[in-house]
């Protein structure tokens, strides 16, 4: 079964540094997402992306965050100047266009990148 | 009122028990309903998906949605130790999924 992959699995950075989290969505999916989960808390929506533009974003997704699909396979989340409170597990998800009866709204998650900001 | 509330845990049951996991939601606009399973420090794994009121069965798992009372449930029959994980309900209307906090289930051999 195709899977969403994410790299790195763990990223440690200093406060104020830029980080880029990378994802390879399922190959024929058309919709891409980022979520985050702070330890012990709910999974929270950050942003959705379709047709090379953001389709929806949450209040968390402020000017420090950006997303990009630089080529036909990768989907990235950039945090420009990391803060201590950005420490969390970041999940990429994808959906749609897979055929086999799957609907656009069935989102499949990657294993996550654990971001630690010191 | 929180958008999605999930019964607090943790929950511990003996092997073979029937497990009932429940969530309520507040937004009538939510159109689709999912259950995810999450093992420690892993990504959520999609277990069940439905977009209408009623029951949907897949093996030992049954998802139930009652839109009139905004209530969603997951039943696990003949629970196994391998079912031990955190179960997350999620719902949404457009591209955004809203999750419950999750309940940790432990199935004792």
mmCIF file of C-alpha atoms in Angstrom:
data_model
loop_
_atom_site.group_PDB
_atom_site.id
_atom_site.type_symbol
_atom_site.label_atom_id
_atom_site.label_comp_id
_atom_site.label_asym_id
_atom_site.label_seq_id
_atom_site.Cartn_x
_atom_site.Cartn_y
_atom_site.Cartn_z
ATOM 1 C CA UNK A 1 0.000 0.000 0.000
ATOM 2 C CA UNK A 2 1.442 3.438 -0.908
ATOM 3 C CA UNK A 3 2.454 5.574 2.072
ATOM 4 C CA UNK A 4 3.201 9.166 2.935
ATOM 5 C CA UNK A 5 6.848 9.564 3.926
ATOM 6 C CA UNK A 6 8.461 12.362 5.927
ATOM 7 C CA UNK A 7 12.035 13.452 6.568
ATOM 8 C CA UNK A 8 13.756 13.911 8.880
ATOM 9 C CA UNK A 9 12.169 11.813 11.606
ATOM 10 C CA UNK A 10 13.641 14.129 14.247
ATOM 11 C CA UNK A 11 14.927 17.675 13.860
ATOM 12 C CA UNK A 12 16.628 19.623 16.617
ATOM 13 C CA UNK A 13 17.139 23.344 16.089
ATOM 14 C CA UNK A 14 17.982 26.478 17.982
ATOM 15 C CA UNK A 15 15.337 29.113 18.610
ATOM 16 C CA UNK A 16 15.260 31.641 15.790
ATOM 17 C CA UNK A 17 16.593 29.232 13.169
ATOM 18 C CA UNK A 18 14.736 28.277 10.014
ATOM 19 C CA UNK A 19 13.655 24.684 9.497
ATOM 20 C CA UNK A 20 12.221 22.885 6.499
ATOM 21 C CA UNK A 21 10.203 19.725 7.013
ATOM 22 C CA UNK A 22 9.816 17.496 4.004
ATOM 23 C CA UNK A 23 7.082 15.161 2.880
ATOM 24 C CA UNK A 24 6.500 12.895 -0.075
ATOM 25 C CA UNK A 25 2.724 12.438 -0.410
ATOM 26 C CA UNK A 26 1.102 9.387 -1.969
ATOM 27 C CA UNK A 27 1.970 9.666 -5.641
ATOM 28 C CA UNK A 28 -1.397 10.239 -7.306
ATOM 29 C CA UNK A 29 -2.933 12.323 -4.521
ATOM 30 C CA UNK A 30 -3.853 15.924 -5.255
ATOM 31 C CA UNK A 31 -4.508 17.419 -1.807
ATOM 32 C CA UNK A 32 -1.827 17.955 0.806
ATOM 33 C CA UNK A 33 -1.938 18.939 4.443
ATOM 34 C CA UNK A 34 0.178 19.726 7.462
ATOM 35 C CA UNK A 35 -0.938 19.064 11.028
ATOM 36 C CA UNK A 36 0.922 19.287 14.298
ATOM 37 C CA UNK A 37 0.592 17.570 17.654
ATOM 38 C CA UNK A 38 2.149 19.076 20.735
ATOM 39 C CA UNK A 39 3.007 16.346 23.245
ATOM 40 C CA UNK A 40 -0.104 15.215 25.088
ATOM 41 C CA UNK A 41 -2.438 17.417 23.046
ATOM 42 C CA UNK A 42 -4.781 17.095 20.088
ATOM 43 C CA UNK A 43 -3.701 16.814 16.488
ATOM 44 C CA UNK A 44 -4.233 20.329 15.091
ATOM 45 C CA UNK A 45 -4.759 21.400 11.492
ATOM 46 C CA UNK A 46 -2.237 23.847 10.071
ATOM 47 C CA UNK A 47 -2.814 24.150 6.336
ATOM 48 C CA UNK A 48 -4.236 22.476 3.250
ATOM 49 C CA UNK A 49 -2.833 22.837 -0.257
ATOM 50 C CA UNK A 50 -4.318 22.093 -3.648
ATOM 51 C CA UNK A 51 -3.430 23.052 -7.187
ATOM 52 C CA UNK A 52 -0.298 24.860 -6.025
ATOM 53 C CA UNK A 53 -2.008 27.129 -3.586
ATOM 54 C CA UNK A 54 -3.186 27.185 0.003
ATOM 55 C CA UNK A 55 -6.876 26.292 0.202
ATOM 56 C CA UNK A 56 -7.328 26.684 3.949
ATOM 57 C CA UNK A 57 -5.150 27.591 6.921
ATOM 58 C CA UNK A 58 -5.589 27.812 10.669
ATOM 59 C CA UNK A 59 -4.786 30.638 13.073
ATOM 60 C CA UNK A 60 -1.595 28.785 13.989
ATOM 61 C CA UNK A 61 -0.319 29.120 10.415
ATOM 62 C CA UNK A 62 0.960 32.672 10.652
ATOM 63 C CA UNK A 63 3.581 34.534 8.611
ATOM 64 C CA UNK A 64 6.346 32.389 10.107
ATOM 65 C CA UNK A 65 5.022 29.366 8.236
ATOM 66 C CA UNK A 66 5.010 28.654 4.528
ATOM 67 C CA UNK A 67 4.375 25.630 2.348
ATOM 68 C CA UNK A 68 5.645 24.720 -1.062
ATOM 69 C CA UNK A 69 5.441 21.947 -3.612
ATOM 70 C CA UNK A 70 8.821 22.475 -5.265
ATOM 71 C CA UNK A 71 8.481 19.564 -7.677
ATOM 72 C CA UNK A 72 6.089 16.798 -8.604
ATOM 73 C CA UNK A 73 6.744 14.694 -5.537
ATOM 74 C CA UNK A 74 7.752 16.788 -2.515
ATOM 75 C CA UNK A 75 5.680 18.971 -0.207
ATOM 76 C CA UNK A 76 7.489 21.120 2.356
ATOM 77 C CA UNK A 77 6.680 23.122 5.464
ATOM 78 C CA UNK A 78 9.056 25.943 6.331
ATOM 79 C CA UNK A 79 9.182 27.672 9.684
ATOM 80 C CA UNK A 80 11.171 30.875 9.255
ATOM 81 C CA UNK A 81 12.189 31.690 12.812
ATOM 82 C CA UNK A 82 11.431 28.889 15.208
ATOM 83 C CA UNK A 83 10.112 29.486 18.705
ATOM 84 C CA UNK A 84 10.180 27.184 21.719
ATOM 85 C CA UNK A 85 6.422 26.652 21.352
ATOM 86 C CA UNK A 86 6.905 25.269 17.828
ATOM 87 C CA UNK A 87 8.264 22.077 19.403
ATOM 88 C CA UNK A 88 5.814 19.393 18.332
ATOM 89 C CA UNK A 89 5.276 16.429 16.070
ATOM 90 C CA UNK A 90 4.484 17.630 12.545
ATOM 91 C CA UNK A 91 2.418 15.351 10.335
ATOM 92 C CA UNK A 92 2.003 15.584 6.598
ATOM 93 C CA UNK A 93 -1.125 14.067 5.050
ATOM 94 C CA UNK A 94 -2.460 13.630 1.543
ATOM 95 C CA UNK A 95 -5.752 12.705 -0.052
ATOM 96 C CA UNK A 96 -7.711 12.564 -3.265
ATOM 97 C CA UNK A 97 -7.198 11.237 -6.750
ATOM 98 C CA UNK A 98 -6.102 7.829 -5.608
ATOM 99 C CA UNK A 99 -8.954 5.967 -7.235
ATOM 100 C CA UNK A 100 -10.061 2.671 -5.725
ATOM 101 C CA UNK A 101 -13.150 4.330 -4.300
ATOM 102 C CA UNK A 102 -11.227 6.640 -1.980
ATOM 103 C CA UNK A 103 -12.761 10.042 -1.423
ATOM 104 C CA UNK A 104 -10.986 13.387 -1.375
ATOM 105 C CA UNK A 105 -11.600 13.748 2.336
ATOM 106 C CA UNK A 106 -9.895 10.485 3.327
ATOM 107 C CA UNK A 107 -6.593 11.813 4.562
ATOM 108 C CA UNK A 108 -3.595 9.541 4.963
ATOM 109 C CA UNK A 109 -0.899 10.593 7.385
ATOM 110 C CA UNK A 110 2.851 10.192 7.356
ATOM 111 C CA UNK A 111 4.880 9.034 10.360
ATOM 112 C CA UNK A 112 5.709 12.577 11.428
ATOM 113 C CA UNK A 113 8.765 14.729 12.105
ATOM 114 C CA UNK A 114 9.521 15.462 15.726
ATOM 115 C CA UNK A 115 10.720 19.071 15.925
ATOM 116 C CA UNK A 116 12.587 20.115 19.047
ATOM 117 C CA UNK A 117 13.388 23.801 19.449
ATOM 118 C CA UNK A 118 16.042 24.586 22.064
ATOM 119 C CA UNK B 1 -17.875 24.503 23.499
ATOM 120 C CA UNK B 2 -15.076 22.412 22.049
ATOM 121 C CA UNK B 3 -15.683 21.325 18.463
ATOM 122 C CA UNK B 4 -14.920 17.652 19.055
ATOM 123 C CA UNK B 5 -14.984 16.060 22.483
ATOM 124 C CA UNK B 6 -13.897 12.542 23.146
ATOM 125 C CA UNK B 7 -14.513 10.397 26.211
ATOM 126 C CA UNK B 8 -11.467 10.657 28.465
ATOM 127 C CA UNK B 9 -9.338 7.613 29.135
ATOM 128 C CA UNK B 10 -7.381 5.590 29.558
ATOM 129 C CA UNK B 11 -9.419 2.459 29.003
ATOM 130 C CA UNK B 12 -8.276 -1.029 29.946
ATOM 131 C CA UNK B 13 -10.189 -4.143 28.909
ATOM 132 C CA UNK B 14 -9.511 -7.902 28.866
ATOM 133 C CA UNK B 15 -8.812 -9.643 25.581
ATOM 134 C CA UNK B 16 -12.019 -10.586 23.785
ATOM 135 C CA UNK B 17 -14.070 -7.713 25.228
ATOM 136 C CA UNK B 18 -16.266 -5.431 23.161
ATOM 137 C CA UNK B 19 -14.922 -1.885 23.259
ATOM 138 C CA UNK B 20 -17.022 1.222 22.744
ATOM 139 C CA UNK B 21 -15.294 4.547 22.025
ATOM 140 C CA UNK B 22 -17.334 7.727 21.747
ATOM 141 C CA UNK B 23 -17.119 11.312 20.563
ATOM 142 C CA UNK B 24 -19.468 14.256 20.266
ATOM 143 C CA UNK B 25 -19.146 17.219 17.952
ATOM 144 C CA UNK B 26 -20.759 20.628 17.912
ATOM 145 C CA UNK B 27 -20.619 21.857 14.308
ATOM 146 C CA UNK B 28 -23.592 20.811 12.172
ATOM 147 C CA UNK B 29 -21.558 21.587 9.062
ATOM 148 C CA UNK B 30 -19.281 18.602 9.636
ATOM 149 C CA UNK B 31 -19.942 16.142 6.851
ATOM 150 C CA UNK B 32 -17.520 13.282 7.247
ATOM 151 C CA UNK B 33 -16.334 11.303 10.189
ATOM 152 C CA UNK B 34 -13.244 9.262 10.734
ATOM 153 C CA UNK B 35 -11.533 7.100 13.278
ATOM 154 C CA UNK B 36 -7.764 6.979 13.370
ATOM 155 C CA UNK B 37 -5.507 4.681 15.367
ATOM 156 C CA UNK B 38 -2.214 6.046 16.618
ATOM 157 C CA UNK B 39 0.586 4.043 18.140
ATOM 158 C CA UNK B 40 3.062 5.796 20.406
ATOM 159 C CA UNK B 41 5.113 8.412 18.507
ATOM 160 C CA UNK B 42 3.680 7.344 15.140
ATOM 161 C CA UNK B 43 1.360 8.985 12.647
ATOM 162 C CA UNK B 44 -2.421 8.508 12.777
ATOM 163 C CA UNK B 45 -3.570 5.522 10.727
ATOM 164 C CA UNK B 46 -6.996 5.773 9.092
ATOM 165 C CA UNK B 47 -9.253 3.010 10.408
ATOM 166 C CA UNK B 48 -12.784 3.931 9.426
ATOM 167 C CA UNK B 49 -14.449 6.611 7.344
ATOM 168 C CA UNK B 50 -18.103 7.492 6.946
ATOM 169 C CA UNK B 51 -20.133 10.458 5.772
ATOM 170 C CA UNK B 52 -23.671 9.476 6.657
ATOM 171 C CA UNK B 53 -25.666 8.537 9.712
ATOM 172 C CA UNK B 54 -25.793 4.831 10.407
ATOM 173 C CA UNK B 55 -23.331 2.008 10.805
ATOM 174 C CA UNK B 56 -20.325 1.002 8.771
ATOM 175 C CA UNK B 57 -18.613 -2.294 9.455
ATOM 176 C CA UNK B 58 -15.104 -3.459 8.588
ATOM 177 C CA UNK B 59 -14.071 -6.740 10.142
ATOM 178 C CA UNK B 60 -14.083 -6.374 13.923
ATOM 179 C CA UNK B 61 -14.641 -2.612 13.716
ATOM 180 C CA UNK B 62 -17.979 -0.795 13.426
ATOM 181 C CA UNK B 63 -18.264 2.968 13.094
ATOM 182 C CA UNK B 64 -21.579 4.535 14.021
ATOM 183 C CA UNK B 65 -22.717 8.098 13.343
ATOM 184 C CA UNK B 66 -25.841 9.820 14.608
ATOM 185 C CA UNK B 67 -25.964 13.252 13.002
ATOM 186 C CA UNK B 68 -29.126 14.260 14.829
ATOM 187 C CA UNK B 69 -27.384 13.998 18.193
ATOM 188 C CA UNK B 70 -23.895 14.757 16.824
ATOM 189 C CA UNK B 71 -22.526 11.542 18.233
ATOM 190 C CA UNK B 72 -19.943 9.204 16.726
ATOM 191 C CA UNK B 73 -18.818 5.839 18.039
ATOM 192 C CA UNK B 74 -16.354 3.104 17.261
ATOM 193 C CA UNK B 75 -17.002 -0.450 18.395
ATOM 194 C CA UNK B 76 -14.282 -3.074 18.471
ATOM 195 C CA UNK B 77 -15.425 -6.692 18.772
ATOM 196 C CA UNK B 78 -13.233 -9.480 20.114
ATOM 197 C CA UNK B 79 -10.544 -7.000 21.124
ATOM 198 C CA UNK B 80 -6.937 -8.143 20.822
ATOM 199 C CA UNK B 81 -3.737 -6.977 22.570
ATOM 200 C CA UNK B 82 -2.635 -5.631 19.175
ATOM 201 C CA UNK B 83 -5.585 -3.190 19.350
ATOM 202 C CA UNK B 84 -3.790 -1.415 22.192
ATOM 203 C CA UNK B 85 -3.251 2.128 20.887
ATOM 204 C CA UNK B 86 -4.687 5.624 21.038
ATOM 205 C CA UNK B 87 -7.908 6.072 19.069
ATOM 206 C CA UNK B 88 -8.715 9.475 17.622
ATOM 207 C CA UNK B 89 -12.051 10.574 16.262
ATOM 208 C CA UNK B 90 -11.949 13.253 13.586
ATOM 209 C CA UNK B 91 -14.518 15.144 11.617
ATOM 210 C CA UNK B 92 -14.598 17.871 8.998
ATOM 211 C CA UNK B 93 -16.458 19.745 6.313
ATOM 212 C CA UNK B 94 -13.896 20.996 3.812
ATOM 213 C CA UNK B 95 -10.219 20.279 3.808
ATOM 214 C CA UNK B 96 -9.649 20.642 7.533
ATOM 215 C CA UNK B 97 -9.990 17.738 9.948
ATOM 216 C CA UNK B 98 -10.810 18.505 13.575
ATOM 217 C CA UNK B 99 -9.641 15.853 16.000
ATOM 218 C CA UNK B 100 -10.698 14.714 19.423
ATOM 219 C CA UNK B 101 -8.026 14.419 22.063
ATOM 220 C CA UNK B 102 -7.849 10.648 21.730
ATOM 221 C CA UNK B 103 -8.398 7.806 24.131
ATOM 222 C CA UNK B 104 -5.699 5.294 24.997
ATOM 223 C CA UNK B 105 -6.926 1.708 24.926
ATOM 224 C CA UNK B 106 -5.079 -1.153 26.561
ATOM 225 C CA UNK B 107 -6.220 -4.725 25.865
ATOM 226 C CA UNK B 108 -4.908 -7.117 28.519
ATOM 227 C CA UNK B 109 -4.030 -10.682 27.399
#
